[in-house]
Amino acid sequence: MTLDKTYLCGSVAGVFSVLQHASCPENIVFQFIASCLYSHNNNLRHIITSTFPHLSFHLYLFDSNLVKGKISYSIRRALDQPLNYVGIYLADLVPSVVCQIIYFDSDLIVVDDVAKLWNINLGMMRERERDK
């Protein structure tokens, strides 16, 4: 999940909804991604730990220069933000020991246990699609 000043409240609501509906919230580890600029100007780690004292999480920094010059500003102003494209770079941002991720946008509210998503065997789904 991304963290930025515009959508911080939405991210907090998203985290709360994931934890509230999880059968084992203590097993959930959040991987937060923030822009380098926002992270240095605000103490994000303090904000997260004071809001969710027992939350297991990692905070990664995203260099907005990676997408500089690659964003088309003619589509929609809301899409102009570099963190909107962080999903493309997830494999480069998180350590290779993280082998599975459920990516949530900061405006998502979860109404069921994320373990159901986590337990989906995507390899089996791909095989079914191939066999059709």
mmCIF file of C-alpha atoms in Angstrom:
data_model
loop_
_atom_site.group_PDB
_atom_site.id
_atom_site.type_symbol
_atom_site.label_atom_id
_atom_site.label_comp_id
_atom_site.label_asym_id
_atom_site.label_seq_id
_atom_site.Cartn_x
_atom_site.Cartn_y
_atom_site.Cartn_z
ATOM 1 C CA MET A 1 0.000 0.000 0.000
ATOM 2 C CA THR A 2 1.281 3.456 -0.812
ATOM 3 C CA LEU A 3 1.476 6.303 1.663
ATOM 4 C CA ASP A 4 1.321 9.926 0.655
ATOM 5 C CA LYS A 5 -0.024 13.103 2.202
ATOM 6 C CA THR A 6 -3.050 13.249 -0.102
ATOM 7 C CA TYR A 7 -4.298 9.750 0.655
ATOM 8 C CA LEU A 8 -2.913 9.088 4.145
ATOM 9 C CA CYS A 9 -6.382 9.000 5.722
ATOM 10 C CA GLY A 10 -7.536 6.538 3.066
ATOM 11 C CA SER A 11 -4.506 4.350 3.689
ATOM 12 C CA VAL A 12 -5.203 4.337 7.431
ATOM 13 C CA ALA A 13 -8.835 3.374 6.756
ATOM 14 C CA GLY A 14 -7.644 0.621 4.400
ATOM 15 C CA VAL A 15 -5.249 -0.814 6.979
ATOM 16 C CA PHE A 16 -7.951 -0.708 9.630
ATOM 17 C CA SER A 17 -10.413 -2.520 7.339
ATOM 18 C CA VAL A 18 -7.863 -5.258 6.558
ATOM 19 C CA LEU A 19 -7.111 -5.790 10.256
ATOM 20 C CA GLN A 20 -10.751 -5.597 11.301
ATOM 21 C CA HIS A 21 -11.825 -8.382 8.947
ATOM 22 C CA ALA A 22 -8.780 -10.643 9.260
ATOM 23 C CA SER A 23 -9.161 -13.924 11.102
ATOM 24 C CA CYS A 24 -5.479 -13.686 12.155
ATOM 25 C CA PRO A 25 -4.428 -10.003 11.975
ATOM 26 C CA GLU A 26 -1.188 -10.829 13.776
ATOM 27 C CA ASN A 27 -0.091 -12.760 10.662
ATOM 28 C CA ILE A 28 -0.448 -9.773 8.337
ATOM 29 C CA VAL A 29 2.664 -7.804 7.445
ATOM 30 C CA PHE A 30 2.177 -4.532 5.595
ATOM 31 C CA GLN A 31 4.664 -3.320 3.030
ATOM 32 C CA PHE A 32 4.196 0.457 2.784
ATOM 33 C CA ILE A 33 5.731 2.449 -0.024
ATOM 34 C CA ALA A 34 6.201 6.207 0.203
ATOM 35 C CA SER A 35 7.896 8.756 -1.972
ATOM 36 C CA CYS A 36 11.349 9.735 -0.763
ATOM 37 C CA LEU A 37 10.286 13.372 -0.511
ATOM 38 C CA TYR A 38 7.202 12.664 1.626
ATOM 39 C CA SER A 39 9.049 10.248 3.881
ATOM 40 C CA HIS A 40 11.799 12.741 4.697
ATOM 41 C CA ASN A 41 9.388 15.611 5.342
ATOM 42 C CA ASN A 42 7.148 13.611 7.664
ATOM 43 C CA ASN A 43 7.932 10.959 10.214
ATOM 44 C CA LEU A 44 5.863 8.230 8.578
ATOM 45 C CA ARG A 45 7.190 5.476 10.798
ATOM 46 C CA HIS A 46 6.010 7.421 13.854
ATOM 47 C CA ILE A 47 2.594 8.055 12.274
ATOM 48 C CA ILE A 48 2.143 4.352 11.531
ATOM 49 C CA THR A 49 3.297 3.115 14.940
ATOM 50 C CA SER A 50 1.241 5.680 16.841
ATOM 51 C CA THR A 51 -1.880 4.832 14.814
ATOM 52 C CA PHE A 52 -1.349 1.055 14.857
ATOM 53 C CA PRO A 53 0.997 0.255 17.786
ATOM 54 C CA HIS A 54 1.118 -3.508 17.156
ATOM 55 C CA LEU A 55 1.198 -3.440 13.358
ATOM 56 C CA SER A 56 3.900 -5.461 11.651
ATOM 57 C CA PHE A 57 5.162 -3.439 8.703
ATOM 58 C CA HIS A 58 8.068 -2.383 6.524
ATOM 59 C CA LEU A 59 8.460 1.026 4.952
ATOM 60 C CA TYR A 60 10.108 1.327 1.540
ATOM 61 C CA LEU A 61 10.976 4.472 -0.325
ATOM 62 C CA PHE A 62 10.046 5.017 -3.958
ATOM 63 C CA ASP A 63 12.227 7.255 -6.073
ATOM 64 C CA SER A 64 9.771 9.335 -8.112
ATOM 65 C CA ASN A 65 12.511 9.960 -10.669
ATOM 66 C CA LEU A 66 11.919 6.407 -11.946
ATOM 67 C CA VAL A 67 8.707 7.577 -13.620
ATOM 68 C CA LYS A 68 9.797 11.118 -14.386
ATOM 69 C CA GLY A 69 9.147 11.840 -18.041
ATOM 70 C CA LYS A 70 7.117 8.635 -18.445
ATOM 71 C CA ILE A 71 3.748 9.934 -17.226
ATOM 72 C CA SER A 72 1.344 11.324 -19.798
ATOM 73 C CA TYR A 73 -0.184 14.433 -18.261
ATOM 74 C CA SER A 74 -2.943 14.618 -20.829
ATOM 75 C CA ILE A 75 -5.118 11.821 -19.430
ATOM 76 C CA ARG A 76 -6.269 12.897 -15.976
ATOM 77 C CA ARG A 77 -4.653 15.062 -13.322
ATOM 78 C CA ALA A 78 -5.217 12.428 -10.590
ATOM 79 C CA LEU A 79 -3.008 9.994 -12.521
ATOM 80 C CA ASP A 80 -0.080 12.421 -12.589
ATOM 81 C CA GLN A 81 1.219 11.273 -9.192
ATOM 82 C CA PRO A 82 4.295 9.007 -9.348
ATOM 83 C CA LEU A 83 3.053 6.700 -6.562
ATOM 84 C CA ASN A 84 0.171 5.632 -8.822
ATOM 85 C CA TYR A 85 2.728 3.612 -10.769
ATOM 86 C CA VAL A 86 4.503 1.948 -7.855
ATOM 87 C CA GLY A 87 2.887 -1.431 -8.574
ATOM 88 C CA ILE A 88 5.048 -1.746 -11.668
ATOM 89 C CA TYR A 89 8.173 -1.467 -9.514
ATOM 90 C CA LEU A 90 7.153 -3.695 -6.563
ATOM 91 C CA ALA A 91 9.552 -6.486 -7.478
ATOM 92 C CA ASP A 92 12.419 -3.986 -7.355
ATOM 93 C CA LEU A 93 11.303 -2.322 -4.111
ATOM 94 C CA VAL A 94 10.676 -5.201 -1.735
ATOM 95 C CA PRO A 95 13.286 -7.833 -0.812
ATOM 96 C CA SER A 96 13.320 -11.029 -2.850
ATOM 97 C CA VAL A 97 12.338 -13.044 0.253
ATOM 98 C CA VAL A 98 8.861 -11.517 -0.106
ATOM 99 C CA CYS A 99 7.418 -13.984 -2.583
ATOM 100 C CA GLN A 100 3.740 -13.024 -2.524
ATOM 101 C CA ILE A 101 1.974 -9.682 -2.151
ATOM 102 C CA ILE A 102 -1.602 -8.493 -2.232
ATOM 103 C CA TYR A 103 -1.401 -4.911 -3.449
ATOM 104 C CA PHE A 104 -4.033 -2.501 -2.152
ATOM 105 C CA ASP A 105 -4.552 1.020 -3.388
ATOM 106 C CA SER A 106 -4.882 3.615 -0.661
ATOM 107 C CA ASP A 107 -8.566 4.129 -1.475
ATOM 108 C CA LEU A 108 -9.610 0.511 -0.921
ATOM 109 C CA ILE A 109 -11.762 -0.710 1.950
ATOM 110 C CA VAL A 110 -11.702 -4.448 2.643
ATOM 111 C CA VAL A 111 -14.911 -6.154 3.816
ATOM 112 C CA ASP A 112 -13.726 -9.753 4.118
ATOM 113 C CA ASP A 113 -10.707 -11.709 5.304
ATOM 114 C CA VAL A 114 -7.700 -11.164 3.008
ATOM 115 C CA ALA A 115 -6.645 -14.755 3.756
ATOM 116 C CA LYS A 116 -9.162 -15.796 1.095
ATOM 117 C CA LEU A 117 -7.222 -13.822 -1.508
ATOM 118 C CA TRP A 118 -3.884 -14.988 -0.121
ATOM 119 C CA ASN A 119 -4.862 -18.653 -0.449
ATOM 120 C CA ILE A 120 -5.873 -18.468 -4.116
ATOM 121 C CA ASN A 121 -3.566 -20.676 -6.155
ATOM 122 C CA LEU A 122 -2.852 -18.456 -9.164
ATOM 123 C CA GLY A 123 -0.838 -21.193 -10.835
ATOM 124 C CA MET A 124 -3.923 -23.419 -10.874
ATOM 125 C CA MET A 125 -6.035 -20.587 -12.304
ATOM 126 C CA ARG A 126 -3.532 -20.038 -15.117
ATOM 127 C CA GLU A 127 -3.603 -23.763 -15.950
ATOM 128 C CA ARG A 128 -7.420 -23.713 -16.177
ATOM 129 C CA GLU A 129 -7.328 -20.707 -18.506
ATOM 130 C CA ARG A 130 -4.702 -22.381 -20.671
ATOM 131 C CA ASP A 131 -6.778 -25.586 -20.934
ATOM 132 C CA LYS A 132 -9.882 -23.775 -22.208
#
